[in-house]
């Protein structure tokens, strides 16, 4: 019996590959909590300062995308604009920066509540501002995670129905 146990243990040890991965599934509440570290988010477009605050993520699993709704404030000289925007994008892991982020963000909705801008093309201007100048939205910086000196790097990121699955 002891010999059989030794043979079986040896067989398992020498024929199996070690598995060193684990899976994290983040729901919308957890994603929002992680993302709040990176907001407010500010960027510039045509001498306008644009600031996004109070961001909220919605997982769109059927499209494998995330939507971020945020309050915005735009200041350009004496003109200002305040409202809410919704941006849609894909989730990707940047190996060089070690960040899980929303890439290729596209403005899909803008609700302007106050504005002193005199432009007739304000919706087109907003589309261009968000398309050309919106920085990548960071969800999670793996450099900030400290697991006793281990460098964590996702091997798979998948958008599920109401969550994001990360295999490390």
Short mmCIF file of N, CA and C in Angstrom, two decimals:
data_model
loop_
_atom_site.label_atom_id
_atom_site.label_comp_id
_atom_site.label_asym_id
_atom_site.label_seq_id
_atom_site.Cartn_x
_atom_site.Cartn_y
_atom_site.Cartn_z
N UNK A 1 0.82 -1.19 0.00
CA UNK A 1 0.00 0.00 0.00
C UNK A 1 0.86 1.25 0.00
N UNK A 2 1.91 1.25 0.81
CA UNK A 2 2.81 2.40 0.89
C UNK A 2 3.52 2.60 -0.45
N UNK A 3 3.92 1.52 -1.09
CA UNK A 3 4.59 1.59 -2.39
C UNK A 3 3.63 2.15 -3.44
N UNK A 4 2.37 1.73 -3.39
CA UNK A 4 1.37 2.22 -4.32
C UNK A 4 1.16 3.73 -4.15
N UNK A 5 1.12 4.21 -2.92
CA UNK A 5 0.97 5.63 -2.62
C UNK A 5 2.16 6.42 -3.16
N UNK A 6 3.36 5.91 -2.99
CA UNK A 6 4.58 6.58 -3.49
C UNK A 6 4.56 6.63 -5.01
N UNK A 7 4.18 5.55 -5.65
CA UNK A 7 4.12 5.52 -7.12
C UNK A 7 3.07 6.51 -7.62
N UNK A 8 1.89 6.51 -7.00
CA UNK A 8 0.83 7.42 -7.41
C UNK A 8 1.26 8.88 -7.23
N UNK A 9 1.83 9.21 -6.07
CA UNK A 9 2.29 10.57 -5.80
C UNK A 9 3.36 10.98 -6.80
N UNK A 10 4.29 10.10 -7.08
CA UNK A 10 5.36 10.39 -8.05
C UNK A 10 4.77 10.62 -9.43
N UNK A 11 3.81 9.79 -9.81
CA UNK A 11 3.17 9.92 -11.11
C UNK A 11 2.48 11.28 -11.23
N UNK A 12 1.73 11.67 -10.20
CA UNK A 12 1.03 12.95 -10.22
C UNK A 12 2.02 14.12 -10.27
N UNK A 13 3.06 14.06 -9.48
CA UNK A 13 4.04 15.14 -9.44
C UNK A 13 4.80 15.30 -10.75
N UNK A 14 5.14 14.20 -11.38
CA UNK A 14 5.98 14.27 -12.58
C UNK A 14 5.20 14.39 -13.88
N UNK A 15 3.91 14.15 -13.85
CA UNK A 15 3.14 14.23 -15.09
C UNK A 15 2.19 15.42 -15.16
N UNK A 16 2.00 16.12 -14.08
CA UNK A 16 1.07 17.25 -14.10
C UNK A 16 1.83 18.57 -14.09
N UNK A 17 1.24 19.53 -14.76
CA UNK A 17 1.80 20.88 -14.76
C UNK A 17 1.29 21.63 -13.54
N UNK A 18 2.13 22.40 -12.91
CA UNK A 18 1.66 23.16 -11.76
C UNK A 18 0.70 24.27 -12.21
N UNK A 19 -0.33 24.48 -11.45
CA UNK A 19 -1.30 25.52 -11.76
C UNK A 19 -1.13 26.63 -10.73
N UNK A 20 -0.85 27.81 -11.25
CA UNK A 20 -0.64 28.95 -10.37
C UNK A 20 -1.53 30.10 -10.82
N UNK A 21 -2.80 29.85 -10.97
CA UNK A 21 -3.70 30.92 -11.38
C UNK A 21 -4.93 30.91 -10.48
N UNK A 22 -5.57 32.06 -10.45
CA UNK A 22 -6.83 32.17 -9.74
C UNK A 22 -7.70 33.15 -10.48
N UNK A 23 -8.99 33.10 -10.19
CA UNK A 23 -9.97 33.91 -10.90
C UNK A 23 -10.63 34.89 -9.93
N UNK A 24 -10.76 36.12 -10.39
CA UNK A 24 -11.46 37.16 -9.64
C UNK A 24 -12.64 37.59 -10.49
N UNK A 25 -13.82 37.66 -9.89
CA UNK A 25 -14.98 38.17 -10.60
C UNK A 25 -15.44 39.44 -9.90
N UNK A 26 -15.38 40.55 -10.61
CA UNK A 26 -15.74 41.86 -10.04
C UNK A 26 -17.12 42.26 -10.53
N UNK A 27 -18.03 42.55 -9.59
CA UNK A 27 -19.34 43.04 -9.99
C UNK A 27 -19.29 44.57 -10.16
N UNK A 28 -20.41 45.17 -10.55
CA UNK A 28 -20.43 46.61 -10.81
C UNK A 28 -20.05 47.43 -9.58
N UNK A 29 -20.52 47.03 -8.43
CA UNK A 29 -20.21 47.77 -7.20
C UNK A 29 -18.71 47.75 -6.93
N UNK A 30 -18.09 46.59 -7.10
CA UNK A 30 -16.65 46.47 -6.87
C UNK A 30 -15.86 47.26 -7.91
N UNK A 31 -16.29 47.21 -9.16
CA UNK A 31 -15.60 47.97 -10.22
C UNK A 31 -15.69 49.46 -9.93
N UNK A 32 -16.88 49.93 -9.53
CA UNK A 32 -17.04 51.35 -9.20
C UNK A 32 -16.15 51.76 -8.04
N UNK A 33 -16.04 50.91 -7.07
CA UNK A 33 -15.17 51.20 -5.92
C UNK A 33 -13.71 51.31 -6.35
N UNK A 34 -13.26 50.38 -7.19
CA UNK A 34 -11.87 50.42 -7.67
C UNK A 34 -11.63 51.64 -8.55
N UNK A 35 -12.58 51.95 -9.42
CA UNK A 35 -12.42 53.05 -10.37
C UNK A 35 -12.45 54.41 -9.69
N UNK A 36 -13.10 54.52 -8.55
CA UNK A 36 -13.23 55.81 -7.87
C UNK A 36 -11.87 56.42 -7.51
N UNK A 37 -10.85 55.60 -7.41
CA UNK A 37 -9.50 56.08 -7.11
C UNK A 37 -8.99 56.99 -8.23
N UNK A 38 -9.44 56.77 -9.46
CA UNK A 38 -8.91 57.48 -10.62
C UNK A 38 -9.77 58.68 -11.02
N UNK A 39 -10.79 59.00 -10.24
CA UNK A 39 -11.65 60.14 -10.53
C UNK A 39 -11.55 61.13 -9.39
N UNK A 40 -11.68 62.44 -9.68
CA UNK A 40 -12.04 63.06 -10.94
C UNK A 40 -10.95 62.89 -12.00
N UNK A 41 -11.40 62.89 -13.24
CA UNK A 41 -10.54 62.74 -14.40
C UNK A 41 -10.62 64.03 -15.21
N UNK A 42 -9.47 64.61 -15.54
CA UNK A 42 -9.46 65.88 -16.26
C UNK A 42 -8.67 65.75 -17.55
N UNK A 43 -9.13 66.47 -18.59
CA UNK A 43 -8.41 66.52 -19.86
C UNK A 43 -8.77 67.82 -20.56
N UNK A 44 -8.03 68.15 -21.62
CA UNK A 44 -8.22 69.40 -22.35
C UNK A 44 -8.56 69.13 -23.80
N UNK A 45 -9.35 70.05 -24.37
CA UNK A 45 -9.68 70.01 -25.79
C UNK A 45 -9.97 71.43 -26.24
N UNK A 46 -9.25 71.89 -27.27
CA UNK A 46 -9.42 73.24 -27.83
C UNK A 46 -9.49 74.31 -26.74
N UNK A 47 -8.51 74.35 -25.90
CA UNK A 47 -8.39 75.30 -24.79
C UNK A 47 -9.53 75.19 -23.77
N UNK A 48 -10.27 74.11 -23.80
CA UNK A 48 -11.31 73.89 -22.80
C UNK A 48 -10.82 72.87 -21.79
N UNK A 49 -11.08 73.14 -20.52
CA UNK A 49 -10.76 72.18 -19.46
C UNK A 49 -12.01 71.36 -19.18
N UNK A 50 -11.88 70.05 -19.29
CA UNK A 50 -13.02 69.15 -19.09
C UNK A 50 -12.72 68.27 -17.89
N UNK A 51 -13.66 68.23 -16.96
CA UNK A 51 -13.48 67.41 -15.76
C UNK A 51 -14.67 66.47 -15.61
N UNK A 52 -14.36 65.19 -15.37
CA UNK A 52 -15.38 64.17 -15.12
C UNK A 52 -15.34 63.78 -13.65
N UNK A 53 -16.51 63.72 -13.02
CA UNK A 53 -16.60 63.34 -11.60
C UNK A 53 -17.76 62.35 -11.42
N UNK A 54 -17.83 61.76 -10.23
CA UNK A 54 -18.94 60.87 -9.85
C UNK A 54 -19.23 59.81 -10.91
N UNK A 55 -18.19 59.11 -11.33
CA UNK A 55 -18.34 58.10 -12.36
C UNK A 55 -19.02 56.85 -11.82
N UNK A 56 -19.83 56.23 -12.69
CA UNK A 56 -20.53 55.01 -12.34
C UNK A 56 -20.47 54.05 -13.54
N UNK A 57 -19.99 52.82 -13.30
CA UNK A 57 -19.84 51.83 -14.37
C UNK A 57 -21.08 50.94 -14.44
N UNK A 58 -21.49 50.66 -15.67
CA UNK A 58 -22.52 49.66 -15.94
C UNK A 58 -21.90 48.62 -16.86
N UNK A 59 -21.99 47.35 -16.49
CA UNK A 59 -21.45 46.27 -17.31
C UNK A 59 -22.50 45.90 -18.36
N UNK A 60 -22.10 45.92 -19.61
CA UNK A 60 -22.97 45.55 -20.73
C UNK A 60 -22.48 44.22 -21.29
N UNK A 61 -22.78 43.15 -20.56
CA UNK A 61 -22.27 41.83 -20.90
C UNK A 61 -22.67 41.33 -22.26
N UNK A 62 -23.88 41.68 -22.71
CA UNK A 62 -24.32 41.22 -24.02
C UNK A 62 -23.45 41.79 -25.14
N UNK A 63 -22.85 42.96 -24.91
CA UNK A 63 -21.97 43.59 -25.90
C UNK A 63 -20.50 43.44 -25.54
N UNK A 64 -20.21 42.84 -24.38
CA UNK A 64 -18.83 42.69 -23.89
C UNK A 64 -18.16 44.04 -23.70
N UNK A 65 -18.93 45.03 -23.22
CA UNK A 65 -18.42 46.38 -23.05
C UNK A 65 -18.83 46.93 -21.69
N UNK A 66 -18.21 48.05 -21.33
CA UNK A 66 -18.58 48.77 -20.11
C UNK A 66 -19.03 50.17 -20.51
N UNK A 67 -19.99 50.70 -19.75
CA UNK A 67 -20.41 52.08 -19.93
C UNK A 67 -20.12 52.83 -18.64
N UNK A 68 -19.57 54.02 -18.80
CA UNK A 68 -19.28 54.88 -17.66
C UNK A 68 -20.14 56.13 -17.80
N UNK A 69 -20.95 56.39 -16.78
CA UNK A 69 -21.74 57.61 -16.72
C UNK A 69 -21.09 58.51 -15.67
N UNK A 70 -20.88 59.77 -16.05
CA UNK A 70 -20.20 60.69 -15.13
C UNK A 70 -20.75 62.10 -15.30
N UNK A 71 -20.63 62.89 -14.24
CA UNK A 71 -20.94 64.32 -14.33
C UNK A 71 -19.75 64.99 -15.00
N UNK A 72 -20.03 66.02 -15.79
CA UNK A 72 -18.93 66.75 -16.41
C UNK A 72 -19.09 68.24 -16.18
N UNK A 73 -17.94 68.90 -16.19
CA UNK A 73 -17.90 70.36 -16.14
C UNK A 73 -16.85 70.79 -17.15
N UNK A 74 -17.23 71.69 -18.03
CA UNK A 74 -16.32 72.20 -19.05
C UNK A 74 -16.18 73.70 -18.85
N UNK A 75 -14.94 74.16 -18.86
CA UNK A 75 -14.65 75.59 -18.72
C UNK A 75 -13.76 75.99 -19.89
N UNK A 76 -14.20 76.98 -20.67
CA UNK A 76 -13.40 77.51 -21.79
C UNK A 76 -13.55 79.03 -21.77
N UNK A 77 -12.48 79.69 -21.34
CA UNK A 77 -12.51 81.14 -21.12
C UNK A 77 -13.65 81.47 -20.16
N UNK A 78 -14.59 82.30 -20.60
CA UNK A 78 -15.70 82.68 -19.71
C UNK A 78 -16.89 81.74 -19.84
N UNK A 79 -16.84 80.84 -20.80
CA UNK A 79 -17.96 79.92 -21.02
C UNK A 79 -17.82 78.65 -20.19
N UNK A 80 -18.97 78.10 -19.85
CA UNK A 80 -18.97 76.86 -19.07
C UNK A 80 -20.11 75.96 -19.53
N UNK A 81 -20.01 74.69 -19.18
CA UNK A 81 -21.07 73.73 -19.46
C UNK A 81 -21.05 72.68 -18.37
N UNK A 82 -22.23 72.28 -17.91
CA UNK A 82 -22.37 71.27 -16.87
C UNK A 82 -23.40 70.25 -17.33
N UNK A 83 -23.16 68.99 -17.01
CA UNK A 83 -24.13 67.96 -17.38
C UNK A 83 -23.64 66.57 -17.03
N UNK A 84 -24.22 65.60 -17.72
CA UNK A 84 -23.88 64.20 -17.52
C UNK A 84 -23.57 63.57 -18.87
N UNK A 85 -22.55 62.73 -18.90
CA UNK A 85 -22.19 62.01 -20.13
C UNK A 85 -22.14 60.52 -19.86
N UNK A 86 -22.36 59.75 -20.92
CA UNK A 86 -22.17 58.31 -20.86
C UNK A 86 -21.18 57.94 -21.95
N UNK A 87 -20.14 57.22 -21.54
CA UNK A 87 -19.07 56.79 -22.44
C UNK A 87 -19.08 55.27 -22.47
N UNK A 88 -18.91 54.72 -23.66
CA UNK A 88 -18.91 53.27 -23.85
C UNK A 88 -17.53 52.84 -24.33
N UNK A 89 -17.03 51.69 -23.83
CA UNK A 89 -15.72 51.23 -24.28
C UNK A 89 -15.49 49.76 -23.98
N UNK A 90 -14.38 49.25 -24.50
CA UNK A 90 -13.99 47.86 -24.29
C UNK A 90 -13.04 47.76 -23.10
N UNK A 91 -13.03 46.60 -22.47
CA UNK A 91 -12.11 46.35 -21.36
C UNK A 91 -10.88 45.65 -21.92
N UNK A 92 -9.70 46.12 -21.51
CA UNK A 92 -8.45 45.51 -21.97
C UNK A 92 -7.40 45.65 -20.88
N UNK A 93 -6.44 44.74 -20.92
CA UNK A 93 -5.31 44.80 -19.99
C UNK A 93 -4.09 45.27 -20.76
N UNK A 94 -3.46 46.33 -20.28
CA UNK A 94 -2.23 46.86 -20.88
C UNK A 94 -1.05 46.22 -20.16
N UNK A 95 -0.35 45.32 -20.86
CA UNK A 95 0.77 44.60 -20.23
C UNK A 95 1.92 45.53 -19.87
N UNK A 96 2.16 46.55 -20.67
CA UNK A 96 3.27 47.46 -20.41
C UNK A 96 3.02 48.32 -19.17
N UNK A 97 1.78 48.77 -19.00
CA UNK A 97 1.44 49.63 -17.87
C UNK A 97 0.89 48.85 -16.67
N UNK A 98 0.56 47.57 -16.88
CA UNK A 98 -0.02 46.72 -15.83
C UNK A 98 -1.35 47.26 -15.33
N UNK A 99 -2.18 47.73 -16.28
CA UNK A 99 -3.46 48.33 -15.90
C UNK A 99 -4.61 47.70 -16.66
N UNK A 100 -5.70 47.46 -15.94
CA UNK A 100 -6.96 47.06 -16.54
C UNK A 100 -7.70 48.35 -16.83
N UNK A 101 -8.12 48.54 -18.08
CA UNK A 101 -8.66 49.84 -18.45
C UNK A 101 -9.76 49.73 -19.50
N UNK A 102 -10.49 50.82 -19.66
CA UNK A 102 -11.48 50.92 -20.71
C UNK A 102 -10.80 51.62 -21.88
N UNK A 103 -10.76 50.93 -23.01
CA UNK A 103 -10.09 51.50 -24.19
C UNK A 103 -11.13 51.88 -25.24
N UNK A 104 -10.70 52.68 -26.19
CA UNK A 104 -11.54 53.17 -27.28
C UNK A 104 -12.87 53.73 -26.76
N UNK A 105 -12.80 54.63 -25.77
CA UNK A 105 -14.05 55.17 -25.23
C UNK A 105 -14.76 56.05 -26.26
N UNK A 106 -16.07 55.87 -26.33
CA UNK A 106 -16.89 56.66 -27.26
C UNK A 106 -18.04 57.29 -26.47
N UNK A 107 -18.26 58.57 -26.72
CA UNK A 107 -19.37 59.28 -26.10
C UNK A 107 -20.67 58.80 -26.75
N UNK A 108 -21.58 58.25 -25.96
CA UNK A 108 -22.84 57.77 -26.53
C UNK A 108 -24.04 58.61 -26.10
N UNK A 109 -23.86 59.42 -25.04
CA UNK A 109 -24.96 60.27 -24.60
C UNK A 109 -24.41 61.46 -23.82
N UNK A 110 -25.00 62.63 -24.05
CA UNK A 110 -24.65 63.83 -23.28
C UNK A 110 -25.93 64.56 -22.92
N UNK A 111 -26.10 64.82 -21.64
CA UNK A 111 -27.26 65.55 -21.14
C UNK A 111 -26.73 66.85 -20.54
N UNK A 112 -26.93 67.95 -21.25
CA UNK A 112 -26.43 69.25 -20.81
C UNK A 112 -27.49 69.91 -19.93
N UNK A 113 -27.12 70.21 -18.68
CA UNK A 113 -28.08 70.84 -17.76
C UNK A 113 -27.91 72.35 -17.69
N UNK A 114 -26.68 72.84 -17.85
CA UNK A 114 -26.41 74.28 -17.87
C UNK A 114 -25.31 74.55 -18.89
N UNK A 115 -25.44 75.68 -19.61
CA UNK A 115 -24.40 76.02 -20.57
C UNK A 115 -24.46 77.51 -20.90
N UNK A 116 -23.27 78.11 -21.01
CA UNK A 116 -23.18 79.49 -21.49
C UNK A 116 -22.53 79.53 -22.87
N UNK A 117 -22.25 78.35 -23.43
CA UNK A 117 -21.67 78.28 -24.78
C UNK A 117 -22.68 78.79 -25.81
N UNK A 118 -22.18 79.52 -26.80
CA UNK A 118 -23.03 80.08 -27.85
C UNK A 118 -22.92 79.27 -29.14
N UNK A 119 -22.33 78.10 -29.08
CA UNK A 119 -22.09 77.28 -30.27
C UNK A 119 -23.39 76.60 -30.72
N UNK A 120 -23.58 76.52 -32.03
CA UNK A 120 -24.71 75.77 -32.59
C UNK A 120 -24.38 74.29 -32.71
N UNK A 121 -23.08 73.99 -32.78
CA UNK A 121 -22.63 72.61 -33.01
C UNK A 121 -22.11 71.96 -31.72
N UNK A 122 -22.73 72.27 -30.59
CA UNK A 122 -22.20 71.82 -29.30
C UNK A 122 -22.16 70.30 -29.19
N UNK A 123 -23.15 69.60 -29.74
CA UNK A 123 -23.13 68.14 -29.68
C UNK A 123 -21.98 67.56 -30.49
N UNK A 124 -21.74 68.11 -31.68
CA UNK A 124 -20.60 67.67 -32.49
C UNK A 124 -19.29 67.98 -31.78
N UNK A 125 -19.20 69.16 -31.16
CA UNK A 125 -17.98 69.55 -30.44
C UNK A 125 -17.72 68.58 -29.28
N UNK A 126 -18.76 68.23 -28.54
CA UNK A 126 -18.61 67.27 -27.44
C UNK A 126 -18.14 65.91 -27.95
N UNK A 127 -18.73 65.45 -29.05
CA UNK A 127 -18.31 64.17 -29.65
C UNK A 127 -16.83 64.20 -29.98
N UNK A 128 -16.38 65.26 -30.62
CA UNK A 128 -14.97 65.38 -30.99
C UNK A 128 -14.07 65.47 -29.76
N UNK A 129 -14.50 66.24 -28.77
CA UNK A 129 -13.70 66.39 -27.55
C UNK A 129 -13.49 65.04 -26.88
N UNK A 130 -14.54 64.26 -26.75
CA UNK A 130 -14.43 62.97 -26.08
C UNK A 130 -13.72 61.94 -26.97
N UNK A 131 -13.93 62.03 -28.27
CA UNK A 131 -13.28 61.07 -29.17
C UNK A 131 -11.77 61.31 -29.26
N UNK A 132 -11.36 62.56 -29.37
CA UNK A 132 -9.95 62.88 -29.59
C UNK A 132 -9.13 63.02 -28.31
N UNK A 133 -9.75 63.42 -27.23
CA UNK A 133 -8.97 63.82 -26.06
C UNK A 133 -9.22 63.03 -24.78
N UNK A 134 -10.30 62.26 -24.70
CA UNK A 134 -10.59 61.53 -23.46
C UNK A 134 -9.49 60.51 -23.20
N UNK A 135 -8.86 60.60 -22.03
CA UNK A 135 -7.82 59.62 -21.72
C UNK A 135 -8.45 58.25 -21.45
N UNK A 136 -7.60 57.25 -21.49
CA UNK A 136 -8.05 55.90 -21.16
C UNK A 136 -8.51 55.89 -19.71
N UNK A 137 -9.61 55.23 -19.45
CA UNK A 137 -10.17 55.17 -18.09
C UNK A 137 -9.63 53.92 -17.41
N UNK A 138 -8.88 54.13 -16.34
CA UNK A 138 -8.27 53.02 -15.60
C UNK A 138 -9.28 52.44 -14.61
N UNK A 139 -9.39 51.12 -14.62
CA UNK A 139 -10.24 50.42 -13.66
C UNK A 139 -9.43 49.87 -12.50
N UNK A 140 -8.24 49.34 -12.80
CA UNK A 140 -7.43 48.69 -11.78
C UNK A 140 -5.97 48.71 -12.20
N UNK A 141 -5.11 49.17 -11.30
CA UNK A 141 -3.67 49.21 -11.54
C UNK A 141 -3.03 48.05 -10.78
N UNK A 142 -2.56 47.05 -11.52
CA UNK A 142 -1.99 45.87 -10.88
C UNK A 142 -0.65 46.15 -10.21
N UNK A 143 0.01 47.25 -10.56
CA UNK A 143 1.24 47.63 -9.86
C UNK A 143 0.95 48.01 -8.41
N UNK A 144 -0.26 48.51 -8.17
CA UNK A 144 -0.64 48.93 -6.83
C UNK A 144 -1.01 47.75 -5.92
N UNK A 145 -1.29 46.62 -6.53
CA UNK A 145 -1.63 45.43 -5.74
C UNK A 145 -0.34 44.78 -5.26
N UNK A 146 -0.26 44.52 -3.99
CA UNK A 146 0.95 43.93 -3.42
C UNK A 146 0.63 42.58 -2.82
N UNK A 147 1.07 41.54 -3.49
CA UNK A 147 0.89 40.18 -3.00
C UNK A 147 2.25 39.59 -2.68
N UNK A 148 2.88 40.15 -1.65
CA UNK A 148 4.18 39.67 -1.17
C UNK A 148 5.22 39.59 -2.29
N UNK A 149 5.29 40.62 -3.08
CA UNK A 149 6.31 40.71 -4.10
C UNK A 149 5.98 40.01 -5.40
N UNK A 150 4.81 39.37 -5.50
CA UNK A 150 4.44 38.69 -6.73
C UNK A 150 3.93 39.69 -7.75
N UNK A 151 4.37 39.56 -8.97
CA UNK A 151 3.88 40.41 -10.05
C UNK A 151 2.64 39.74 -10.64
N UNK A 152 1.50 40.35 -10.43
CA UNK A 152 0.25 39.80 -10.94
C UNK A 152 0.01 40.30 -12.35
N UNK A 153 -0.35 39.38 -13.24
CA UNK A 153 -0.63 39.75 -14.62
C UNK A 153 -1.77 38.89 -15.13
N UNK A 154 -2.89 39.50 -15.49
CA UNK A 154 -4.01 38.72 -16.00
C UNK A 154 -3.66 37.97 -17.29
N UNK A 155 -4.14 36.75 -17.37
CA UNK A 155 -3.98 35.97 -18.60
C UNK A 155 -5.27 35.99 -19.41
N UNK A 156 -6.37 36.38 -18.73
CA UNK A 156 -7.65 36.46 -19.42
C UNK A 156 -8.53 37.48 -18.71
N UNK A 157 -9.20 38.31 -19.50
CA UNK A 157 -10.18 39.26 -18.99
C UNK A 157 -11.43 39.08 -19.84
N UNK A 158 -12.56 38.86 -19.17
CA UNK A 158 -13.79 38.62 -19.91
C UNK A 158 -14.94 39.38 -19.26
N UNK A 159 -15.73 40.06 -20.09
CA UNK A 159 -16.91 40.76 -19.60
C UNK A 159 -18.06 39.77 -19.61
N UNK A 160 -18.64 39.55 -18.43
CA UNK A 160 -19.78 38.65 -18.28
C UNK A 160 -21.06 39.48 -18.26
N UNK A 161 -22.18 38.88 -17.92
CA UNK A 161 -23.46 39.58 -17.95
C UNK A 161 -23.47 40.83 -17.08
N UNK A 162 -23.07 40.73 -15.83
CA UNK A 162 -23.07 41.88 -14.91
C UNK A 162 -21.77 41.99 -14.14
N UNK A 163 -20.70 41.41 -14.67
CA UNK A 163 -19.42 41.44 -13.96
C UNK A 163 -18.27 41.29 -14.95
N UNK A 164 -17.06 41.47 -14.43
CA UNK A 164 -15.85 41.28 -15.23
C UNK A 164 -15.03 40.19 -14.55
N UNK A 165 -14.64 39.18 -15.33
CA UNK A 165 -13.87 38.06 -14.83
C UNK A 165 -12.40 38.29 -15.19
N UNK A 166 -11.53 38.15 -14.19
CA UNK A 166 -10.09 38.33 -14.40
C UNK A 166 -9.40 37.06 -13.94
N UNK A 167 -8.69 36.41 -14.86
CA UNK A 167 -7.91 35.23 -14.50
C UNK A 167 -6.46 35.63 -14.40
N UNK A 168 -5.87 35.35 -13.24
CA UNK A 168 -4.48 35.74 -12.97
C UNK A 168 -3.66 34.49 -12.81
#
